[in-house]
Short mmCIF file of C-alpha atoms in Angstrom, two decimals:
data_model
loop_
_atom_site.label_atom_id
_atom_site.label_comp_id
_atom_site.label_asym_id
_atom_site.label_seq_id
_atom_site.Cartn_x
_atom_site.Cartn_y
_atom_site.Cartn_z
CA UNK D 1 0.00 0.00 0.00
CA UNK D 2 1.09 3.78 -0.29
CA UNK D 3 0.54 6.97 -0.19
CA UNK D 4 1.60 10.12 -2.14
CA UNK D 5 2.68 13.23 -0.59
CA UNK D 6 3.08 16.54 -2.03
CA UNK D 7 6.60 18.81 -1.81
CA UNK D 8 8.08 21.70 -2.20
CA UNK D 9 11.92 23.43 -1.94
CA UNK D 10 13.29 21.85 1.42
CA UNK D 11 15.84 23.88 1.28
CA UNK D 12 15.98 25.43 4.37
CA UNK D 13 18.11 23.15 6.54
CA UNK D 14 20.66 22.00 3.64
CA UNK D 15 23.71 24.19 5.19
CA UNK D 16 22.90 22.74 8.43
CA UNK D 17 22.95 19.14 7.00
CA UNK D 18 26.31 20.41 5.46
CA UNK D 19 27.46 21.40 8.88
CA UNK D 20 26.65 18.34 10.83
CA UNK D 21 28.36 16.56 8.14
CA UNK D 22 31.53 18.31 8.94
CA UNK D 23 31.05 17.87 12.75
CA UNK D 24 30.53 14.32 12.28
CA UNK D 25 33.68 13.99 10.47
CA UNK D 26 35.64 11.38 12.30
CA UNK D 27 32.83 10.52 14.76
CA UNK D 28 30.57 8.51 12.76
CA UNK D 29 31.52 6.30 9.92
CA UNK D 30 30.89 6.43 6.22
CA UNK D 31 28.74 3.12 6.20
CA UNK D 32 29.16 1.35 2.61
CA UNK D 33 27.25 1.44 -0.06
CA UNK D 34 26.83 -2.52 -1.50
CA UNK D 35 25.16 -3.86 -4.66
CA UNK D 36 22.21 -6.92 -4.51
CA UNK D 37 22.19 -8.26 -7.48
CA UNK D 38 18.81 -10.36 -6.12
CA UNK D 39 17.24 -7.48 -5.53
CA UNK D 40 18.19 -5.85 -8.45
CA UNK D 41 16.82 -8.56 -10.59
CA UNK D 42 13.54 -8.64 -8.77
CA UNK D 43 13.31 -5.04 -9.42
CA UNK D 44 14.50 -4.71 -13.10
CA UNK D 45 17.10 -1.83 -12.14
CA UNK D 46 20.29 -1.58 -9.94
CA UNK D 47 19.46 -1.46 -6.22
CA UNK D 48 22.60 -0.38 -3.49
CA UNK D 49 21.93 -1.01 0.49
CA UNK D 50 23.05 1.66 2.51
CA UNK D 51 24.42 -0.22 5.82
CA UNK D 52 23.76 1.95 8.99
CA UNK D 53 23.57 -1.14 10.27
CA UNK D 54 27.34 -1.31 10.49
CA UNK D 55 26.90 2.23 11.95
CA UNK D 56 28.75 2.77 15.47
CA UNK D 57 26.44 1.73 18.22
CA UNK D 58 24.57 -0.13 15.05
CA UNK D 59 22.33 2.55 13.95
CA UNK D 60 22.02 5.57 12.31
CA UNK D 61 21.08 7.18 15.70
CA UNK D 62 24.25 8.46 16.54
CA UNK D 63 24.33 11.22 14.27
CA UNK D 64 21.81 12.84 15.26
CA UNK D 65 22.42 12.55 18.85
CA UNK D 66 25.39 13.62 18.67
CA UNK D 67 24.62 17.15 16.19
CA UNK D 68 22.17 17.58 19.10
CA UNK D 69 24.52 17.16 22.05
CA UNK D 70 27.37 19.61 20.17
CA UNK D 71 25.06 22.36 20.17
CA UNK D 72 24.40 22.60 23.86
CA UNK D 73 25.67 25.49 25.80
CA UNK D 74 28.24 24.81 27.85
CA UNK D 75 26.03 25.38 31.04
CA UNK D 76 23.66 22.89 29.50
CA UNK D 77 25.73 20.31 28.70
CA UNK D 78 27.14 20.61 32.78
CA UNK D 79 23.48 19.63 33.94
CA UNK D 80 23.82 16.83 31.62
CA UNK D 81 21.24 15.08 29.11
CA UNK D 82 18.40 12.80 29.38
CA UNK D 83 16.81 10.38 27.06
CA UNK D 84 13.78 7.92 26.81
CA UNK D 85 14.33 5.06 24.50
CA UNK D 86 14.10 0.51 23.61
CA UNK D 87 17.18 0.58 22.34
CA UNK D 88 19.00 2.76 19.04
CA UNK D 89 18.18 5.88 20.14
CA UNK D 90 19.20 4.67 24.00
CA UNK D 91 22.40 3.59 22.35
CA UNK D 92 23.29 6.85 20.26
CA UNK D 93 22.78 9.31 23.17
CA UNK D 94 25.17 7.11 25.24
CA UNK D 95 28.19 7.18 23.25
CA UNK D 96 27.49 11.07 21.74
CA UNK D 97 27.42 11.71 25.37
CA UNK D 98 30.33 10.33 26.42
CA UNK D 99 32.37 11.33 23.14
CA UNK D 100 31.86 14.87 24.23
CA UNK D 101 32.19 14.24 28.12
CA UNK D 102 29.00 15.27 28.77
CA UNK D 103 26.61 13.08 31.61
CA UNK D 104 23.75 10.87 30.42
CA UNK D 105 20.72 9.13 32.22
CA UNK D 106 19.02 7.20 29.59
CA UNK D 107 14.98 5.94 30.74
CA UNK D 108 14.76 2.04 28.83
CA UNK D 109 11.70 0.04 29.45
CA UNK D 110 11.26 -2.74 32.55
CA UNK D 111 10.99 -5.41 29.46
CA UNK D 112 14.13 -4.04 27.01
CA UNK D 113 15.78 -6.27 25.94
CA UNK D 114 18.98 -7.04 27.83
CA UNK D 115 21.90 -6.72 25.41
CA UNK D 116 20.40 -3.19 24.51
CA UNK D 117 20.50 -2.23 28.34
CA UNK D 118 23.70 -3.49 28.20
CA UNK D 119 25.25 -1.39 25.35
CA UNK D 120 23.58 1.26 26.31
CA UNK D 121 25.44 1.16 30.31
CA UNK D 122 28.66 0.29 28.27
CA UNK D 123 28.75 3.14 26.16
CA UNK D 124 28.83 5.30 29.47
CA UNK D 125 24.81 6.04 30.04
CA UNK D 126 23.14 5.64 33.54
CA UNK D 127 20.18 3.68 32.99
CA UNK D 128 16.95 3.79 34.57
CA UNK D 129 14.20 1.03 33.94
CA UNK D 130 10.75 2.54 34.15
CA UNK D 131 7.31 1.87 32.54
CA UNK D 132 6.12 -1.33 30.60
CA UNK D 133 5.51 0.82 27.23
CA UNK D 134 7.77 3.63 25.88
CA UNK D 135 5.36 6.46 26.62
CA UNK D 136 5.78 5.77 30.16
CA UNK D 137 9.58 5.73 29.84
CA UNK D 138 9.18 8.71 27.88
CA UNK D 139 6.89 10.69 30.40
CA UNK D 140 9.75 9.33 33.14
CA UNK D 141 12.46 10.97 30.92
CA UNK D 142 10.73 14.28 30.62
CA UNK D 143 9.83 14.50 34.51
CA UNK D 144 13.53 13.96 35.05
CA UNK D 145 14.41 16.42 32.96
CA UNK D 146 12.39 19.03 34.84
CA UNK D 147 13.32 18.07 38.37
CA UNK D 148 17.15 18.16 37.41
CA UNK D 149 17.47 20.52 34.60
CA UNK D 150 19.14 18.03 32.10
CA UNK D 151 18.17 18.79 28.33
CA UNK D 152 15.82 16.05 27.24
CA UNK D 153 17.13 14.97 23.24
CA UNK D 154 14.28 14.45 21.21
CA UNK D 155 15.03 10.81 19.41
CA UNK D 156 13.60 12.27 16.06
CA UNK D 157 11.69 15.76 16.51
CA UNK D 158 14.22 18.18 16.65
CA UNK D 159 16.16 20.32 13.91
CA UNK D 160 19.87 19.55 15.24
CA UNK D 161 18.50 15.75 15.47
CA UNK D 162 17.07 16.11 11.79
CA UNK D 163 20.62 17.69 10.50
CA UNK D 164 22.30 14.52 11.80
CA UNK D 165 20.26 12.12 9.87
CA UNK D 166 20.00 14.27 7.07
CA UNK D 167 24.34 13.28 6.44
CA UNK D 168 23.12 9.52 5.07
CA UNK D 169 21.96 11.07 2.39
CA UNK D 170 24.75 13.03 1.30
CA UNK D 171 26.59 10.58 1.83
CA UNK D 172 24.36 8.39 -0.46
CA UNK D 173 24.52 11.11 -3.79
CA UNK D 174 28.31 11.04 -3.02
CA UNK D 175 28.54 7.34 -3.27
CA UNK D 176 25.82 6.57 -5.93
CA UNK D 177 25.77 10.40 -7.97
CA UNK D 178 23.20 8.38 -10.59
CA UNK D 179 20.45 7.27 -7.63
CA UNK D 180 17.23 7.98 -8.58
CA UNK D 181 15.31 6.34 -6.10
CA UNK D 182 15.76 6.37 -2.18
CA UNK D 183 13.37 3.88 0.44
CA UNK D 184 13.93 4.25 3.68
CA UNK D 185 11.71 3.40 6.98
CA UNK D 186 10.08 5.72 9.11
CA UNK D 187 9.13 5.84 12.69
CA UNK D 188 8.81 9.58 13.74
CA UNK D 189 10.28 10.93 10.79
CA UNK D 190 13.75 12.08 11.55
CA UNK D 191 16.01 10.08 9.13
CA UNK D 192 13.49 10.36 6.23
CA UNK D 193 13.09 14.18 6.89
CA UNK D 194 16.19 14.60 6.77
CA UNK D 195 17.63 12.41 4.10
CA UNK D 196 15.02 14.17 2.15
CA UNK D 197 15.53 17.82 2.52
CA UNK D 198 19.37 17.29 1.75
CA UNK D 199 18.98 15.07 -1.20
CA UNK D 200 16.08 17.17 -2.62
CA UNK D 201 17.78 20.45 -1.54
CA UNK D 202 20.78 19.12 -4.15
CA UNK D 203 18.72 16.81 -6.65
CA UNK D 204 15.14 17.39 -6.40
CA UNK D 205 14.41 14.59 -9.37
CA UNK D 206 15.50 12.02 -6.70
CA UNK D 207 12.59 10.18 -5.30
CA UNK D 208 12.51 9.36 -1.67
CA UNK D 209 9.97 6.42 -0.47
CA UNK D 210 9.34 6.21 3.13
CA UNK D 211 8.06 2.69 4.36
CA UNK D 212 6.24 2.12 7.72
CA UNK D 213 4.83 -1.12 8.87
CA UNK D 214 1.20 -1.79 8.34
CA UNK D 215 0.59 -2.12 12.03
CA UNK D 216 2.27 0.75 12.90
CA UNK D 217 1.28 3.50 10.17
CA UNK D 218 0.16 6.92 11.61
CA UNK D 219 2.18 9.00 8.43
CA UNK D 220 -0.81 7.95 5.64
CA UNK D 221 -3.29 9.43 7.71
CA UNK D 222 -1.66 12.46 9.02
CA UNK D 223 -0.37 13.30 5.32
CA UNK D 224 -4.47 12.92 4.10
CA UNK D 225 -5.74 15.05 6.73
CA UNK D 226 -2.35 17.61 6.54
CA UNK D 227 -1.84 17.34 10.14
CA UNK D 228 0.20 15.09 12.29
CA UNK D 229 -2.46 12.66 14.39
CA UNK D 230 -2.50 9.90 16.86
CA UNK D 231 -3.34 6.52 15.56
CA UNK D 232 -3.50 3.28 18.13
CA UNK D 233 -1.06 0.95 16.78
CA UNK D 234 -1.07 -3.13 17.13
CA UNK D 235 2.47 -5.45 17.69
CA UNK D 236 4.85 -5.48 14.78
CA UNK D 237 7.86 -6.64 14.95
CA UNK D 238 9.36 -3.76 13.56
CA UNK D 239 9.67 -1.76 17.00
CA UNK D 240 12.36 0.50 15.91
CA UNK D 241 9.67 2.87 13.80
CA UNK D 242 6.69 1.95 16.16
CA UNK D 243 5.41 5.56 17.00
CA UNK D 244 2.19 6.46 17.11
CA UNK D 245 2.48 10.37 16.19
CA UNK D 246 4.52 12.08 13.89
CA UNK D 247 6.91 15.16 15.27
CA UNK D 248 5.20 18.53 14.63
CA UNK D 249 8.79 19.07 13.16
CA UNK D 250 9.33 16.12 10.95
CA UNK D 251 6.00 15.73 9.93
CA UNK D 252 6.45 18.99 7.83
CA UNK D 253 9.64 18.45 6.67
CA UNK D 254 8.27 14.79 5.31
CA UNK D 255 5.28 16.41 3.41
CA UNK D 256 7.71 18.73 1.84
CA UNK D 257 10.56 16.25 1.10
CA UNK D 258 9.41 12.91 0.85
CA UNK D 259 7.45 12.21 -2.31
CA UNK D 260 5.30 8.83 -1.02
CA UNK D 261 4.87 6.89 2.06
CA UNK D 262 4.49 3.28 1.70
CA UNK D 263 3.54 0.28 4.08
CA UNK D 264 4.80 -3.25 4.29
CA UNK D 265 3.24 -6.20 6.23
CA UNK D 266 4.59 -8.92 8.88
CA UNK D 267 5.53 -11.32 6.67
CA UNK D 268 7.12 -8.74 4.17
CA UNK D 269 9.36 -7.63 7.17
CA UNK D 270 10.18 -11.11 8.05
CA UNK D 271 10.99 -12.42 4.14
CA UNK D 272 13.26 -8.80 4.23
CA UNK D 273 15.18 -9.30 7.45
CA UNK D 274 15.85 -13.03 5.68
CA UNK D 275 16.70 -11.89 2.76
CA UNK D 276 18.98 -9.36 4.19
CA UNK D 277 20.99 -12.33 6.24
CA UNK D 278 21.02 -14.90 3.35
CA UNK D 279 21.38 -12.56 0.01
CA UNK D 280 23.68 -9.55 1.40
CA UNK D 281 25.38 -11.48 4.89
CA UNK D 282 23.69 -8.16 7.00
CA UNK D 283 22.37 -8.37 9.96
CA UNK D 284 19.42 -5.97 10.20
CA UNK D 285 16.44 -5.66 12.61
CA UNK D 286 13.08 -5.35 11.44
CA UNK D 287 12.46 -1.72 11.15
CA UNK D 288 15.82 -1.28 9.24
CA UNK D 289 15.05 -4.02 6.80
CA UNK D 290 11.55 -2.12 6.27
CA UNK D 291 12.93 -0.76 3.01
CA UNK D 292 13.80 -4.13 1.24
CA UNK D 293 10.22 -5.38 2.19
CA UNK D 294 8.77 -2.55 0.38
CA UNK D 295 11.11 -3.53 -2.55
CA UNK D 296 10.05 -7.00 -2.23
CA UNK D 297 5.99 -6.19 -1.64
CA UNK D 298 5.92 -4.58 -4.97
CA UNK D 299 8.87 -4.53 -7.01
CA UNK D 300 7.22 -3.12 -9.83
CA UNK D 301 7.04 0.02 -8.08
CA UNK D 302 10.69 0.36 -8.78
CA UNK D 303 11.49 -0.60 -11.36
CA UNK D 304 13.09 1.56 -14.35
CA UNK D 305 13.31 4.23 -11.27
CA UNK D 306 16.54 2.90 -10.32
CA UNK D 307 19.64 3.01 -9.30
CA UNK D 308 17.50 2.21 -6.47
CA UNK D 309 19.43 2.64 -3.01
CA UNK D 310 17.73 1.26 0.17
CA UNK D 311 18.72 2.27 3.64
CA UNK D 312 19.40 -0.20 6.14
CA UNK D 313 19.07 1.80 9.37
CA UNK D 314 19.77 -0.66 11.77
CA UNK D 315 21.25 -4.10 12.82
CA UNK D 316 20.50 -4.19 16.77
CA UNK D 317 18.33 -7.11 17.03
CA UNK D 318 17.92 -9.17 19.94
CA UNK D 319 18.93 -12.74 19.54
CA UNK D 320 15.97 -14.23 20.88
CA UNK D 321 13.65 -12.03 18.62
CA UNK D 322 15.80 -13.09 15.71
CA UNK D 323 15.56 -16.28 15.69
CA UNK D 324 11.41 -15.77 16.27
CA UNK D 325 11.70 -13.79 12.91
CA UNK D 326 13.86 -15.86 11.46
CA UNK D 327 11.43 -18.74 11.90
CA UNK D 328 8.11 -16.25 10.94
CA UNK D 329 10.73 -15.19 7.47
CA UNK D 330 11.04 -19.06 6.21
CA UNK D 331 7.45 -19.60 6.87
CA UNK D 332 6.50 -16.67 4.95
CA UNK D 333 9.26 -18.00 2.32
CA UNK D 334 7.49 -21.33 2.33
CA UNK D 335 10.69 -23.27 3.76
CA UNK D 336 8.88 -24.78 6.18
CA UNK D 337 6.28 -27.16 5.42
CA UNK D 338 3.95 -28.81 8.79
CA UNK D 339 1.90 -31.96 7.52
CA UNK D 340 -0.31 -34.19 9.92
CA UNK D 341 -1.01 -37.57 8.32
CA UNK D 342 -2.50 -41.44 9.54
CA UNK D 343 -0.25 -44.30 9.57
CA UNK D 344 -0.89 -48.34 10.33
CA UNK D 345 -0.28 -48.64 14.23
CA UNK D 346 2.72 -51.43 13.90
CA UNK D 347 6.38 -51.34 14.29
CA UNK D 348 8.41 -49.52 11.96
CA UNK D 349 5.59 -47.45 9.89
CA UNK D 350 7.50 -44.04 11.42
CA UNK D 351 10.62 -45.40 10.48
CA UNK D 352 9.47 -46.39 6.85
CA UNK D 353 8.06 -42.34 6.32
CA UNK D 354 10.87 -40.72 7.47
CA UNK D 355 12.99 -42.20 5.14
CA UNK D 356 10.64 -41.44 2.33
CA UNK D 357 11.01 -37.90 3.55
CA UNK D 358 14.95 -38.55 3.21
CA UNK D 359 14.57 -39.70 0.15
CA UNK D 360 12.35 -36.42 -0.93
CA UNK D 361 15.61 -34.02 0.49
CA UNK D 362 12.99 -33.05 3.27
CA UNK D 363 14.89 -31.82 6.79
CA UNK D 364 12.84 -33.32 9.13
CA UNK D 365 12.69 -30.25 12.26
CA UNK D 366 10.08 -32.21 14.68
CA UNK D 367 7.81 -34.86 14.79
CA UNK D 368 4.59 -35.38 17.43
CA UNK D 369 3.77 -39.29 17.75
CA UNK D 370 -0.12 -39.39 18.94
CA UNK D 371 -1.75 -42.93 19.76
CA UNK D 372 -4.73 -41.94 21.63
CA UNK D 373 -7.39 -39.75 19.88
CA UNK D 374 -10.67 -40.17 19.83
CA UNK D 375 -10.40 -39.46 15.75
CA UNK D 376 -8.17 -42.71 15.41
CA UNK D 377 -9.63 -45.96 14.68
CA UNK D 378 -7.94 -49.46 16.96
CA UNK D 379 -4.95 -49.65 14.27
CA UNK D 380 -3.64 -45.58 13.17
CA UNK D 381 -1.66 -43.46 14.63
CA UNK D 382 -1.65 -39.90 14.11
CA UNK D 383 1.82 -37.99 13.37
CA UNK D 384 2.75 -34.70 12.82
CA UNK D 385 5.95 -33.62 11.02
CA UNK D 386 7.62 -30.56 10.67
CA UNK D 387 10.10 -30.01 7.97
CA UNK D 388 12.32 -28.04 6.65
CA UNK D 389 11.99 -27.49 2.58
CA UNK D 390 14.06 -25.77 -0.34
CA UNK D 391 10.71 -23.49 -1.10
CA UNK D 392 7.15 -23.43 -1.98
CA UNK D 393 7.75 -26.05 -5.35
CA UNK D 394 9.64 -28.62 -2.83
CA UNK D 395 6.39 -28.02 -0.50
CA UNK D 396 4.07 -29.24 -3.03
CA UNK D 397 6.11 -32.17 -4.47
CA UNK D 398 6.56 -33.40 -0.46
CA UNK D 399 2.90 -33.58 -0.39
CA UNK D 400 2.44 -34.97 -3.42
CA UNK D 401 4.67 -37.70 -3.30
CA UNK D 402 3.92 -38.83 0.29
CA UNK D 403 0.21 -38.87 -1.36
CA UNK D 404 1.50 -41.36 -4.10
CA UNK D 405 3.07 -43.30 -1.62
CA UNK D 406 -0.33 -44.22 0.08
CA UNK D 407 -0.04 -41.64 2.99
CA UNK D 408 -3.39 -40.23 4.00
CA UNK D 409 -2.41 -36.44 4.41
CA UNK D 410 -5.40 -35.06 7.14
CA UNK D 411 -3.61 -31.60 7.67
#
């Protein structure tokens, strides 16, 4: 699905963008710029990932956090800064922090996950667990901020914040001058806002796609009623652009700068974050791989709009959650195939189907052995297997040839 926006001359922020590139020099790296050549067959034209994943602190956060955190005052930057955030944005403020010797106290969630508390303590932060949900981290942050004076950075809505983010994408038209076409994901807004006024500021016949998740869209409805609104959003995996109101500040600069605003489903996040690991060996989280889904969700879109270049604005999943995804990605890939079927109750019928799956090149994952069902007559057995396939065409010749073999597929 998408939605087109209307834009004008972002040009007001471009020197700024120019400037944080400067002060960034030698902070953050220049991620690379690498060619799929599966995704640029899908597509029909020549697609580049930009890898902020391999980004210090593994996102594009830092940036922005630290633009921000260079132009405090000095008195501000003695009462220190404060921050509310799951995990990239915890990250970035850490380390800008303690690049420029200035305290943090970063709010995370009870329930973040630990290696993200983790970094976050490493890179120098103090970190305080409050609230079950972001907002109430968020609304923890902000109190904090008023009781002690520390400046409370934005993660997204914020001009110096903007600036920072804005750098991947001159750092894009310096690495691909042809692009023609930019996708990138977007939570509040900051990294497409700003990616946007600086590329459109320098080549306004560059398209720039933003991509949120389906379950998590509030941008489609804020851009049709020209305003930014609160929208209840449901689970999605990709929790790195869960936010359920655009920034008064990026949500103009988007409108202006960002030409349409796609959205991408579960699976299409999953199949993405697979892709991503198998195809181009990156690690990405969900949110970050929310540009290749929108690639893969309707290449057509893209193609003969390319040299296509999609930003990969993140690699800090948790392990746990990965392999969850992982396992959600092959389903959604049809590389796993779950079959219940009836066998003869007498010794060796298991043993005589699982070696016509061998035979088939079927990885057998699990199998459930059930003798006592109301459903089964004196002599069956019911069992279920769980395999492991080369695709949907593999799926359907399994079935079909454990149907010529006499096997009584129920499910």
């Amino acid at each position: 699905m998408s939605f087109r926006t209307s834009h004008s001359s972002p040009s007001l922020i471009l020197d700024d963008v120019r400037g944080a590139q400067k002060m960034l020099a030698g902070v953050a790296r220049t991620t690379p710029l690498e060619g799929s050549r599966h995704l640029s067959a899908l597509v029909g034209a020549p697609v580049h990932l930009k890898c902020e994943n391999l980004q210090r602190t593994g996102s594009f956060k830092l940036r922005g956090a630290y633009v921000r955190i260079s132009g405090l005052r000095p008195e501000e930057k003695a009462a220190g800064v404060v921050a509310a955030s799951a995990g990239n944005h915890a990250q970035g403020v850490a380390l800008a922090s303690s690049l420029q010797g200035v305290r943090s106290t970063v709010f995370m969630p009870v329930g973040a996950p630990l290696p993200k508390v983790a970094a976050t303590r490493e890179y120098g932060a103090e970190v305080r667990l409050h609230g079950q949900v972001v907002d109430e981290t968020l609304a923890a942050a902000q109190e904090y901020a008023r009781e002690t004076g520390a400046v409370f950075i934005h993660p997204f809505d914020h001009l110096d914040i903007i600036a920072g983010q804005g750098t991947v994408g001159l750092e894009i038209l310096e690495q691909c001058p042809e692009v023609r076409t930019i996708v990138v994901g977007i939570g509040g807004g900051g990294l497409a806002a700003g990616i946007g006024v600086a590329v459109k500021a320098l080549r306004p016949d560059v398209r720039v796609i933003g991509v949120q998740a389906e379950a998590a869209a509030a941008y489609p409805p804020s851009l049709a009623a020209g305003r930014p609104l609160t929208v209840d959003t449901a689970a999605t995996m990709a929790d790195g652009i869960k936010v359920g109101r655009p920034g008064d500040v990026t949500f103009d600069l988007v409108r202006e700068a960002v030409d349409e605003v796609r959205t991408v489903s579960e699976d299409a996040l999953s199949s993405a974050l697979l892709l991503c690991l198998e195809r181009a060996k990156q690690v990405v989280e969900p949110a970050g791989a929310s540009p290749v889904a929108a690639l893969l969700s309707a290449p057509e879109a893209f193609a003969g709009r390319g040299p296509v270049v999609a930003v990969l604005s993140g690699g800090n999943v948790d392990p746990l959650l990965m392999q969850r995804i992982l396992r959600h990605g092959m389903t959604a890939a049809g590389r796993y195939l779950s079959l219940r079927l009836r066998l003869a109750d007498r010794p060796g019928a298991l043993a005589t189907l699982l070696g016509v799956l061998s035979r088939l090149d079927a990885n057998v994952l699990d199998v459930a052995h059930v003798r006592t069902n109301p459903r089964l007559g004196l002599t069956e057995v019911e069992v279920e297997v769980h395999l492991e396939t080369k695709g949907p065409e593999h799926c359907e010749e399994v079935a079909a040839a454990l149907g010529e073999a006499g096997y009584a597929v129920i499910g």
